[in-house]
Amino acid sequence: MSVLRATDLTVRYAPDVRAVQGVSFTVGAGEVLGIVGESGSGKTALALAVMGLLPESARVAGSVRLRGEELLGRSETELSRVRGKELSMVFQDPSSALTPVHTVGDQIAETVRIHSGASRAAARARAVELLDLVGIPGAARRAHAYPHEFSGGMRQRVMIAMAIANAPAAIIADEPATGLDVTVQAQVLDVLRTARETTGAAIVLITHDLGVVSGFADRVMVMRAGRAVESGPVEQVYLSPATPYTSVLLRSIPRIGERRVPPSRPKRPVVLEVDGLVRHHPLHKGTLLLRRRAGTVRAVDGIGFDVREGETLALVGESGCGKTTALMEILRLSRPQGGRVSVFGQDTSALCASDRKALRRDVQVVFQNPYSSLNPRMRVENILAEPLTTHGVPAARARGRARELMELVGLEPDHARRYPHGLSGGQIQRVGIARALALEPRLVLLDEPVAALDVSVQADVMALLKGLRKRLGMAYLFVAHDLAVVHSLADRVAVMYSGRIVEIGPVARVYGVPAHPYTRALLDAVPLADPRLERRRRRVLLRGDPPDPASWPGGCRFRSRCPRYTTLTAVEGALCEEHDPESRPVPSGERPVPSGEDVDRLVACHHPLAEAEGGR
């Protein structure tokens, strides 16, 4: 029997925007329906229509039945009795859904009291129980914390705890893992599985990540332009798509597969060399007059790597690991707080202002959010011409170069007169890439350039970046948290954890046989877009969050989350507890590294996983 059924559901906004057009679906008890599609396909409008949360200006028609009872047409008072009890929702952004001035325990307890009439003490006890169920460590203590004291993944767990507080019949999860690190995403999905098993609820999972649906949903519905273009069992849709649109979405998913292992790293000129880079931020407490030093945040704590001509090096890791901080320190082209940065053989600490300006011609950056990095009051052609005129190129020549750049990145001529807000996410990211290429740089720094894009647009931008590198011979330093994207784009990868690089080497070797337990955990957390493989795979998920960067424990920084640490003997474990591991060559199992030869791969672990490879 269906728990939630929508029939011919239609949503229109004035004057005549058809967000949802005649969509029907059913979800049974304990079943998961995945609704997928690109931005603007109508997924979220559909969810809000089911919840009765659309603005008054929206016009909703059709039918939505929960356990056979019609929801459309009910008053707000009647819907309030249903929402949170029989039907609940996990929103995409928990920060905007949680009240910042109340503790999380009070907010969960309020949900329990409103719908069950429980006493304050009983509701409080239930809140602690729910926090423990969704994996919040120290639930009784953390119930007294405020939302801002939780990480993004922990806030999403709180949202799930609130959603299942009254054992609802159906749960709608709107992009519950979007924007989260791959490890946190895996944890959140694991919590949703627990919620389904505990409550037996029907779940509607809305997402643009087809890999997430692959291993979690029973059935999938693909939406495009407000319509459901295909639906059916996950395996059937993924392995035998019936529509060209679904096929395009599935082909666009970046995948981690086999890659040829390079015999050796090409001997090319080094364009960027980083040695012992440090960036610490002091923490202060007290008022402006009585401020005192209260600690130090070690954002980047002595990292080193180099990038060669025509090469792409990716920095990967969870949020807060220091990868973007490292990128910004390099971009400053000035004296670092500690260590050394050399660009094209020039030590940045020795550069004067004129030398630094000249060097910026050859070092450019593409930011994660182009809308915040481009001037909203400038037209596209002026945005592209500005770097050229800044460096002395005549205005007429700069305008001609702007048109060439637009053609290079696949923009249409009529885009030249538009402002950033008049472009789509993929188009505006192409503008950011074109601006970075305006001065024909030799090194481009990429900060999550495809993180916020739909999967098909993401594939287009990645293909563009690879093609431009091949044509122009540029080198990329690429910051990302999506390991599938890195596998597709990068030659080498450096894995960062808590301000340090824990493993670095060729993508094929690091992905094929990871040496560090953290690298293995990151790879295990990446969802596969093949339902058969995703449901059969065995993996170890990381628990908890990275340590506080202001008060790291002694010894190995990863040991509190390390699956390998729990299997070590007392003597082996003592090494992890007392000494922070230094980087050392990873045995390849083929031959030792001769003295003086370039070390191709390094790992900072006392007990690396790849030791077994060297012993074969």
PDB file of N, CA and C in Angstrom, residues 2 80 86 93 138 209 221 251 316 348 360 385 391 418 434 501-502 514 517 558 576 595:
ATOM      1  N   SER A   2       0.499   2.238  -0.815  1.00  0.00           N
ATOM      2  CA  SER A   2       1.283   3.465  -0.889  1.00  0.00           C
ATOM      3  C   SER A   2       1.045   4.320   0.345  1.00  0.00           C
ATOM      4  N   SER A  80      -0.358  22.101   9.740  1.00  0.00           N
ATOM      5  CA  SER A  80       0.589  22.172  10.849  1.00  0.00           C
ATOM      6  C   SER A  80       0.494  20.951  11.765  1.00  0.00           C
ATOM      7  N   GLU A  86       3.179  13.349  10.862  1.00  0.00           N
ATOM      8  CA  GLU A  86       2.974  12.320   9.845  1.00  0.00           C
ATOM      9  C   GLU A  86       3.873  12.516   8.627  1.00  0.00           C
ATOM     10  N   ASP A  93      19.659  23.204   3.482  1.00  0.00           N
ATOM     11  CA  ASP A  93      20.541  24.039   4.304  1.00  0.00           C
ATOM     12  C   ASP A  93      20.058  24.019   5.748  1.00  0.00           C
ATOM     13  N   GLY A 138      28.454  12.135  22.475  1.00  0.00           N
ATOM     14  CA  GLY A 138      28.158  12.892  23.683  1.00  0.00           C
ATOM     15  C   GLY A 138      26.817  13.575  23.583  1.00  0.00           C
ATOM     16  N   ASP A 209      22.657  14.460  -7.571  1.00  0.00           N
ATOM     17  CA  ASP A 209      23.789  13.528  -7.575  1.00  0.00           C
ATOM     18  C   ASP A 209      23.273  12.116  -7.834  1.00  0.00           C
ATOM     19  N   MET A 221      12.983   8.692 -10.200  1.00  0.00           N
ATOM     20  CA  MET A 221      12.205   9.464 -11.161  1.00  0.00           C
ATOM     21  C   MET A 221      13.081  10.610 -11.654  1.00  0.00           C
ATOM     22  N   ARG A 251      25.924   9.584 -18.452  1.00  0.00           N
ATOM     23  CA  ARG A 251      27.251   9.656 -19.084  1.00  0.00           C
ATOM     24  C   ARG A 251      28.073  10.808 -18.520  1.00  0.00           C
ATOM     25  N   VAL A 316      43.195  17.649  -2.360  1.00  0.00           N
ATOM     26  CA  VAL A 316      41.892  17.142  -1.946  1.00  0.00           C
ATOM     27  C   VAL A 316      41.863  16.942  -0.435  1.00  0.00           C
ATOM     28  N   THR A 348      58.888  34.105  -3.975  1.00  0.00           N
ATOM     29  CA  THR A 348      57.904  35.182  -3.810  1.00  0.00           C
ATOM     30  C   THR A 348      58.254  36.126  -2.674  1.00  0.00           C
ATOM     31  N   ARG A 360      51.966  38.282 -11.995  1.00  0.00           N
ATOM     32  CA  ARG A 360      50.533  37.953 -11.990  1.00  0.00           C
ATOM     33  C   ARG A 360      49.990  37.737 -13.401  1.00  0.00           C
ATOM     34  N   ALA A 385      37.859  42.117 -20.628  1.00  0.00           N
ATOM     35  CA  ALA A 385      38.854  43.092 -21.097  1.00  0.00           C
ATOM     36  C   ALA A 385      39.632  43.727 -19.951  1.00  0.00           C
ATOM     37  N   HIS A 391      46.945  45.681 -17.535  1.00  0.00           N
ATOM     38  CA  HIS A 391      48.349  45.427 -17.869  1.00  0.00           C
ATOM     39  C   HIS A 391      48.788  46.142 -19.135  1.00  0.00           C
ATOM     40  N   ARG A 418      25.756  40.917 -21.798  1.00  0.00           N
ATOM     41  CA  ARG A 418      24.994  40.556 -20.608  1.00  0.00           C
ATOM     42  C   ARG A 418      25.782  40.837 -19.332  1.00  0.00           C
ATOM     43  N   ALA A 434      37.473  32.208 -18.743  1.00  0.00           N
ATOM     44  CA  ALA A 434      37.957  33.086 -19.814  1.00  0.00           C
ATOM     45  C   ALA A 434      38.750  34.255 -19.255  1.00  0.00           C
ATOM     46  N   ILE A 501      49.858  17.434   4.341  1.00  0.00           N
ATOM     47  CA  ILE A 501      49.692  16.510   3.228  1.00  0.00           C
ATOM     48  C   ILE A 501      50.044  15.118   3.731  1.00  0.00           C
ATOM     49  N   VAL A 502      49.061  14.213   3.697  1.00  0.00           N
ATOM     50  CA  VAL A 502      49.290  12.868   4.224  1.00  0.00           C
ATOM     51  C   VAL A 502      49.665  11.879   3.133  1.00  0.00           C
ATOM     52  N   PRO A 514      45.833   2.977  -2.403  1.00  0.00           N
ATOM     53  CA  PRO A 514      46.074   4.071  -1.442  1.00  0.00           C
ATOM     54  C   PRO A 514      46.978   3.620  -0.316  1.00  0.00           C
ATOM     55  N   PRO A 517      45.418   5.442   5.374  1.00  0.00           N
ATOM     56  CA  PRO A 517      44.042   5.057   5.707  1.00  0.00           C
ATOM     57  C   PRO A 517      43.022   6.145   5.401  1.00  0.00           C
ATOM     58  N   PHE A 558      45.371  12.001  12.713  1.00  0.00           N
ATOM     59  CA  PHE A 558      44.267  11.224  12.165  1.00  0.00           C
ATOM     60  C   PHE A 558      43.864  10.047  13.055  1.00  0.00           C
ATOM     61  N   CYS A 576      51.929   5.992  17.026  1.00  0.00           N
ATOM     62  CA  CYS A 576      50.929   6.946  16.520  1.00  0.00           C
ATOM     63  C   CYS A 576      50.579   7.991  17.577  1.00  0.00           C
ATOM     64  N   SER A 595      69.086   6.640  -4.871  1.00  0.00           N
ATOM     65  CA  SER A 595      69.475   7.880  -4.204  1.00  0.00           C
ATOM     66  C   SER A 595      69.564   9.008  -5.222  1.00  0.00           C
TER      67      SER A 595
END
